């Protein structure tokens, strides 16, 4: 079975801050634990030496995990796409925080995700949206959740359902 462990952000995750301070050491622990790949966060993948470490070790990068705000700078999608290609990674897992948690807010988020998805597809890469408790929570009297609204707007949107955030929701 192919499994990947998330190399956490700001100390979150099972390896805490180790990927930020000692990436080779963190990857040795990943190997020893039996994982065959990693989901790498932007704070790790954005370091110039990180790509080199992943490639030299032959580490499978199952996904690059960014926050939607990481894509706010002009040209950011192209730059992160190049980073993904250099790591031999074809999947972007994207999270969003601080959005309007209403039907209209989720429609707007879905439209932005569709733009990112279309851009990535032209580069041979794919998008998954990493849900947190906000997107999984009921947002209206009809029982719909944020993910329902988003997939109504973008029917082919792939979702990462994180068991922690599902439990929180």
PDB file of C-alpha atoms in Angstrom:
ATOM      1  CA  UNK A   1       0.000   0.000   0.000  1.00  0.00           C
ATOM      2  CA  UNK A   2       1.327   3.436  -0.883  1.00  0.00           C
ATOM      3  CA  UNK A   3       1.116   5.791   2.059  1.00  0.00           C
ATOM      4  CA  UNK A   4       2.473   9.256   2.638  1.00  0.00           C
ATOM      5  CA  UNK A   5       2.953  11.242   5.820  1.00  0.00           C
ATOM      6  CA  UNK A   6       2.519  15.000   5.990  1.00  0.00           C
ATOM      7  CA  UNK A   7       5.637  16.994   6.766  1.00  0.00           C
ATOM      8  CA  UNK A   8       3.867  19.478   9.012  1.00  0.00           C
ATOM      9  CA  UNK A   9       3.513  23.218   8.940  1.00  0.00           C
ATOM     10  CA  UNK A  10       4.713  25.404  11.829  1.00  0.00           C
ATOM     11  CA  UNK A  11       5.294  22.417  14.055  1.00  0.00           C
ATOM     12  CA  UNK A  12       2.013  20.633  13.358  1.00  0.00           C
ATOM     13  CA  UNK A  13       2.151  16.985  12.431  1.00  0.00           C
ATOM     14  CA  UNK A  14       3.825  13.960  13.917  1.00  0.00           C
ATOM     15  CA  UNK A  15       7.334  15.191  13.157  1.00  0.00           C
ATOM     16  CA  UNK A  16       6.706  18.641  14.683  1.00  0.00           C
ATOM     17  CA  UNK A  17       9.385  21.115  13.489  1.00  0.00           C
ATOM     18  CA  UNK A  18      11.936  18.473  12.454  1.00  0.00           C
ATOM     19  CA  UNK A  19      11.254  18.807   8.678  1.00  0.00           C
ATOM     20  CA  UNK A  20      12.039  22.527   8.973  1.00  0.00           C
ATOM     21  CA  UNK A  21      15.264  22.050  10.939  1.00  0.00           C
ATOM     22  CA  UNK A  22      16.586  18.664   9.750  1.00  0.00           C
ATOM     23  CA  UNK A  23      14.875  17.496   6.572  1.00  0.00           C
ATOM     24  CA  UNK A  24      17.228  14.534   5.934  1.00  0.00           C
ATOM     25  CA  UNK A  25      16.709  13.376   9.530  1.00  0.00           C
ATOM     26  CA  UNK A  26      12.945  13.724   9.196  1.00  0.00           C
ATOM     27  CA  UNK A  27      13.001  11.679   5.985  1.00  0.00           C
ATOM     28  CA  UNK A  28      15.030   8.938   7.682  1.00  0.00           C
ATOM     29  CA  UNK A  29      12.269   8.735  10.322  1.00  0.00           C
ATOM     30  CA  UNK A  30       9.638   8.628   7.570  1.00  0.00           C
ATOM     31  CA  UNK A  31      11.481   5.692   5.972  1.00  0.00           C
ATOM     32  CA  UNK A  32      11.934   3.898   9.303  1.00  0.00           C
ATOM     33  CA  UNK A  33       8.205   4.231  10.038  1.00  0.00           C
ATOM     34  CA  UNK A  34       7.405   2.490   6.748  1.00  0.00           C
ATOM     35  CA  UNK A  35       5.933   5.408   4.821  1.00  0.00           C
ATOM     36  CA  UNK A  36       6.814   5.406   1.151  1.00  0.00           C
ATOM     37  CA  UNK A  37       6.296   9.111   0.563  1.00  0.00           C
ATOM     38  CA  UNK A  38       5.520  12.525   1.943  1.00  0.00           C
ATOM     39  CA  UNK A  39       3.036  15.338   1.542  1.00  0.00           C
ATOM     40  CA  UNK A  40       5.252  18.366   1.861  1.00  0.00           C
ATOM     41  CA  UNK A  41       4.059  21.748   3.095  1.00  0.00           C
ATOM     42  CA  UNK A  42       5.040  25.063   1.513  1.00  0.00           C
ATOM     43  CA  UNK A  43       7.327  26.072   4.391  1.00  0.00           C
ATOM     44  CA  UNK A  44       9.505  23.007   3.700  1.00  0.00           C
ATOM     45  CA  UNK A  45       9.206  22.797  -0.105  1.00  0.00           C
ATOM     46  CA  UNK A  46       9.916  26.513  -0.444  1.00  0.00           C
ATOM     47  CA  UNK A  47      13.426  26.095   0.924  1.00  0.00           C
ATOM     48  CA  UNK A  48      16.003  25.981  -1.885  1.00  0.00           C
ATOM     49  CA  UNK A  49      17.776  22.884  -0.569  1.00  0.00           C
ATOM     50  CA  UNK A  50      14.588  20.892   0.036  1.00  0.00           C
ATOM     51  CA  UNK A  51      13.973  19.961  -3.589  1.00  0.00           C
ATOM     52  CA  UNK A  52      17.561  18.773  -3.860  1.00  0.00           C
ATOM     53  CA  UNK A  53      17.154  16.590  -0.752  1.00  0.00           C
ATOM     54  CA  UNK A  54      13.947  14.979  -2.060  1.00  0.00           C
ATOM     55  CA  UNK A  55      15.451  14.286  -5.482  1.00  0.00           C
ATOM     56  CA  UNK A  56      18.815  12.981  -4.208  1.00  0.00           C
ATOM     57  CA  UNK A  57      17.120  10.633  -1.727  1.00  0.00           C
ATOM     58  CA  UNK A  58      14.525   9.514  -4.267  1.00  0.00           C
ATOM     59  CA  UNK A  59      11.742  10.444  -1.855  1.00  0.00           C
ATOM     60  CA  UNK A  60       8.272  10.166  -3.369  1.00  0.00           C
ATOM     61  CA  UNK A  61       6.483  13.468  -2.914  1.00  0.00           C
ATOM     62  CA  UNK A  62       2.840  12.456  -3.102  1.00  0.00           C
ATOM     63  CA  UNK A  63       1.623  16.048  -2.909  1.00  0.00           C
ATOM     64  CA  UNK A  64       2.737  19.605  -2.348  1.00  0.00           C
ATOM     65  CA  UNK A  65       0.411  21.201   0.209  1.00  0.00           C
ATOM     66  CA  UNK A  66      -0.118  24.944  -0.136  1.00  0.00           C
ATOM     67  CA  UNK A  67      -2.548  27.457   1.266  1.00  0.00           C
ATOM     68  CA  UNK A  68      -4.646  29.438  -1.200  1.00  0.00           C
ATOM     69  CA  UNK A  69      -2.889  32.577   0.042  1.00  0.00           C
ATOM     70  CA  UNK A  70       0.413  31.101  -1.243  1.00  0.00           C
ATOM     71  CA  UNK A  71      -1.007  31.656  -4.741  1.00  0.00           C
ATOM     72  CA  UNK A  72      -1.935  35.323  -4.280  1.00  0.00           C
ATOM     73  CA  UNK A  73       1.332  36.654  -5.694  1.00  0.00           C
ATOM     74  CA  UNK A  74       1.376  37.029  -9.503  1.00  0.00           C
ATOM     75  CA  UNK A  75       3.185  34.088 -11.096  1.00  0.00           C
ATOM     76  CA  UNK A  76       2.939  31.950  -7.949  1.00  0.00           C
ATOM     77  CA  UNK A  77       1.158  29.043  -9.627  1.00  0.00           C
ATOM     78  CA  UNK A  78       3.894  28.807 -12.250  1.00  0.00           C
ATOM     79  CA  UNK A  79       6.663  28.964  -9.629  1.00  0.00           C
ATOM     80  CA  UNK A  80       5.089  26.316  -7.395  1.00  0.00           C
ATOM     81  CA  UNK A  81       4.350  24.173 -10.459  1.00  0.00           C
ATOM     82  CA  UNK A  82       8.057  24.271 -11.313  1.00  0.00           C
ATOM     83  CA  UNK A  83       8.872  23.243  -7.735  1.00  0.00           C
ATOM     84  CA  UNK A  84       6.427  20.347  -8.044  1.00  0.00           C
ATOM     85  CA  UNK A  85       7.980  19.250 -11.330  1.00  0.00           C
ATOM     86  CA  UNK A  86      11.464  19.403  -9.840  1.00  0.00           C
ATOM     87  CA  UNK A  87      10.279  17.121  -6.995  1.00  0.00           C
ATOM     88  CA  UNK A  88       8.600  14.804  -9.532  1.00  0.00           C
ATOM     89  CA  UNK A  89       5.254  15.586  -7.924  1.00  0.00           C
ATOM     90  CA  UNK A  90       2.058  15.960  -9.942  1.00  0.00           C
ATOM     91  CA  UNK A  91      -0.426  16.756  -7.169  1.00  0.00           C
ATOM     92  CA  UNK A  92      -1.170  20.027  -5.419  1.00  0.00           C
ATOM     93  CA  UNK A  93      -3.196  19.797  -2.201  1.00  0.00           C
ATOM     94  CA  UNK A  94      -4.646  23.213  -1.481  1.00  0.00           C
ATOM     95  CA  UNK A  95      -6.183  24.523   1.755  1.00  0.00           C
ATOM     96  CA  UNK A  96      -7.998  27.780   2.384  1.00  0.00           C
ATOM     97  CA  UNK A  97      -8.544  29.677   5.618  1.00  0.00           C
ATOM     98  CA  UNK A  98     -10.435  32.822   6.477  1.00  0.00           C
ATOM     99  CA  UNK A  99     -12.979  32.675   3.685  1.00  0.00           C
ATOM    100  CA  UNK A 100     -16.610  33.704   3.935  1.00  0.00           C
ATOM    101  CA  UNK A 101     -18.346  30.589   5.265  1.00  0.00           C
ATOM    102  CA  UNK A 102     -21.602  31.149   3.417  1.00  0.00           C
ATOM    103  CA  UNK A 103     -23.031  29.644   0.254  1.00  0.00           C
ATOM    104  CA  UNK A 104     -21.778  32.648  -1.737  1.00  0.00           C
ATOM    105  CA  UNK A 105     -18.393  32.439  -0.027  1.00  0.00           C
ATOM    106  CA  UNK A 106     -17.974  28.787  -0.963  1.00  0.00           C
ATOM    107  CA  UNK A 107     -19.115  29.472  -4.519  1.00  0.00           C
ATOM    108  CA  UNK A 108     -16.401  32.122  -4.773  1.00  0.00           C
ATOM    109  CA  UNK A 109     -13.799  29.751  -3.340  1.00  0.00           C
ATOM    110  CA  UNK A 110     -14.861  27.052  -5.811  1.00  0.00           C
ATOM    111  CA  UNK A 111     -14.470  29.437  -8.751  1.00  0.00           C
ATOM    112  CA  UNK A 112     -10.935  30.294  -7.602  1.00  0.00           C
ATOM    113  CA  UNK A 113     -10.137  26.597  -7.218  1.00  0.00           C
ATOM    114  CA  UNK A 114     -11.460  25.947 -10.736  1.00  0.00           C
ATOM    115  CA  UNK A 115      -9.030  28.573 -12.085  1.00  0.00           C
ATOM    116  CA  UNK A 116      -6.119  26.924 -10.263  1.00  0.00           C
ATOM    117  CA  UNK A 117      -7.244  23.481 -11.410  1.00  0.00           C
ATOM    118  CA  UNK A 118      -7.462  24.579 -15.052  1.00  0.00           C
ATOM    119  CA  UNK A 119      -3.976  26.124 -14.869  1.00  0.00           C
ATOM    120  CA  UNK A 120      -2.481  22.984 -13.328  1.00  0.00           C
ATOM    121  CA  UNK A 121      -4.131  20.719 -15.898  1.00  0.00           C
ATOM    122  CA  UNK A 122      -2.343  22.602 -18.685  1.00  0.00           C
ATOM    123  CA  UNK A 123       0.901  21.719 -16.870  1.00  0.00           C
ATOM    124  CA  UNK A 124       0.025  18.021 -16.480  1.00  0.00           C
ATOM    125  CA  UNK A 125      -0.658  18.429 -12.765  1.00  0.00           C
ATOM    126  CA  UNK A 126      -3.779  17.989 -10.668  1.00  0.00           C
ATOM    127  CA  UNK A 127      -5.482  19.721  -7.769  1.00  0.00           C
ATOM    128  CA  UNK A 128      -6.977  18.299  -4.606  1.00  0.00           C
ATOM    129  CA  UNK A 129      -8.705  20.533  -2.068  1.00  0.00           C
ATOM    130  CA  UNK A 130      -7.729  19.683   1.518  1.00  0.00           C
ATOM    131  CA  UNK A 131     -10.845  20.125   3.635  1.00  0.00           C
ATOM    132  CA  UNK A 132     -10.771  21.474   7.153  1.00  0.00           C
ATOM    133  CA  UNK A 133     -13.625  21.607   9.640  1.00  0.00           C
ATOM    134  CA  UNK A 134     -15.075  24.807   8.138  1.00  0.00           C
ATOM    135  CA  UNK A 135     -15.690  23.244   4.726  1.00  0.00           C
ATOM    136  CA  UNK A 136     -17.163  20.118   6.326  1.00  0.00           C
ATOM    137  CA  UNK A 137     -19.543  21.977   8.622  1.00  0.00           C
ATOM    138  CA  UNK A 138     -23.229  22.517   7.864  1.00  0.00           C
ATOM    139  CA  UNK A 139     -23.646  26.066   6.523  1.00  0.00           C
ATOM    140  CA  UNK A 140     -27.369  26.354   5.993  1.00  0.00           C
ATOM    141  CA  UNK A 141     -30.783  25.168   7.075  1.00  0.00           C
ATOM    142  CA  UNK A 142     -30.908  22.728   4.166  1.00  0.00           C
ATOM    143  CA  UNK A 143     -28.037  20.708   5.680  1.00  0.00           C
ATOM    144  CA  UNK A 144     -25.572  21.489   2.912  1.00  0.00           C
ATOM    145  CA  UNK A 145     -21.929  21.735   3.814  1.00  0.00           C
ATOM    146  CA  UNK A 146     -19.275  23.920   2.250  1.00  0.00           C
ATOM    147  CA  UNK A 147     -17.919  20.948   0.274  1.00  0.00           C
ATOM    148  CA  UNK A 148     -21.379  20.358  -1.208  1.00  0.00           C
ATOM    149  CA  UNK A 149     -21.523  23.921  -2.520  1.00  0.00           C
ATOM    150  CA  UNK A 150     -17.977  23.726  -3.873  1.00  0.00           C
ATOM    151  CA  UNK A 151     -18.596  20.472  -5.740  1.00  0.00           C
ATOM    152  CA  UNK A 152     -21.840  21.843  -7.186  1.00  0.00           C
ATOM    153  CA  UNK A 153     -19.751  24.611  -8.777  1.00  0.00           C
ATOM    154  CA  UNK A 154     -16.787  22.367  -9.673  1.00  0.00           C
ATOM    155  CA  UNK A 155     -18.174  18.820 -10.039  1.00  0.00           C
ATOM    156  CA  UNK A 156     -14.755  17.293 -10.753  1.00  0.00           C
ATOM    157  CA  UNK A 157     -13.053  18.896  -7.734  1.00  0.00           C
ATOM    158  CA  UNK A 158     -11.064  16.245  -5.898  1.00  0.00           C
ATOM    159  CA  UNK A 159     -11.118  16.392  -2.099  1.00  0.00           C
ATOM    160  CA  UNK A 160      -8.685  15.341   0.611  1.00  0.00           C
ATOM    161  CA  UNK A 161     -10.796  14.299   3.572  1.00  0.00           C
ATOM    162  CA  UNK A 162      -8.564  14.633   6.622  1.00  0.00           C
ATOM    163  CA  UNK A 163      -9.823  12.423   9.449  1.00  0.00           C
ATOM    164  CA  UNK A 164      -8.774  14.934  12.116  1.00  0.00           C
ATOM    165  CA  UNK A 165     -10.732  17.798  10.544  1.00  0.00           C
ATOM    166  CA  UNK A 166     -13.691  15.522   9.853  1.00  0.00           C
ATOM    167  CA  UNK A 167     -13.848  14.644  13.553  1.00  0.00           C
ATOM    168  CA  UNK A 168     -13.586  18.325  14.518  1.00  0.00           C
ATOM    169  CA  UNK A 169     -16.451  19.215  12.160  1.00  0.00           C
TER     170      UNK A 169
END
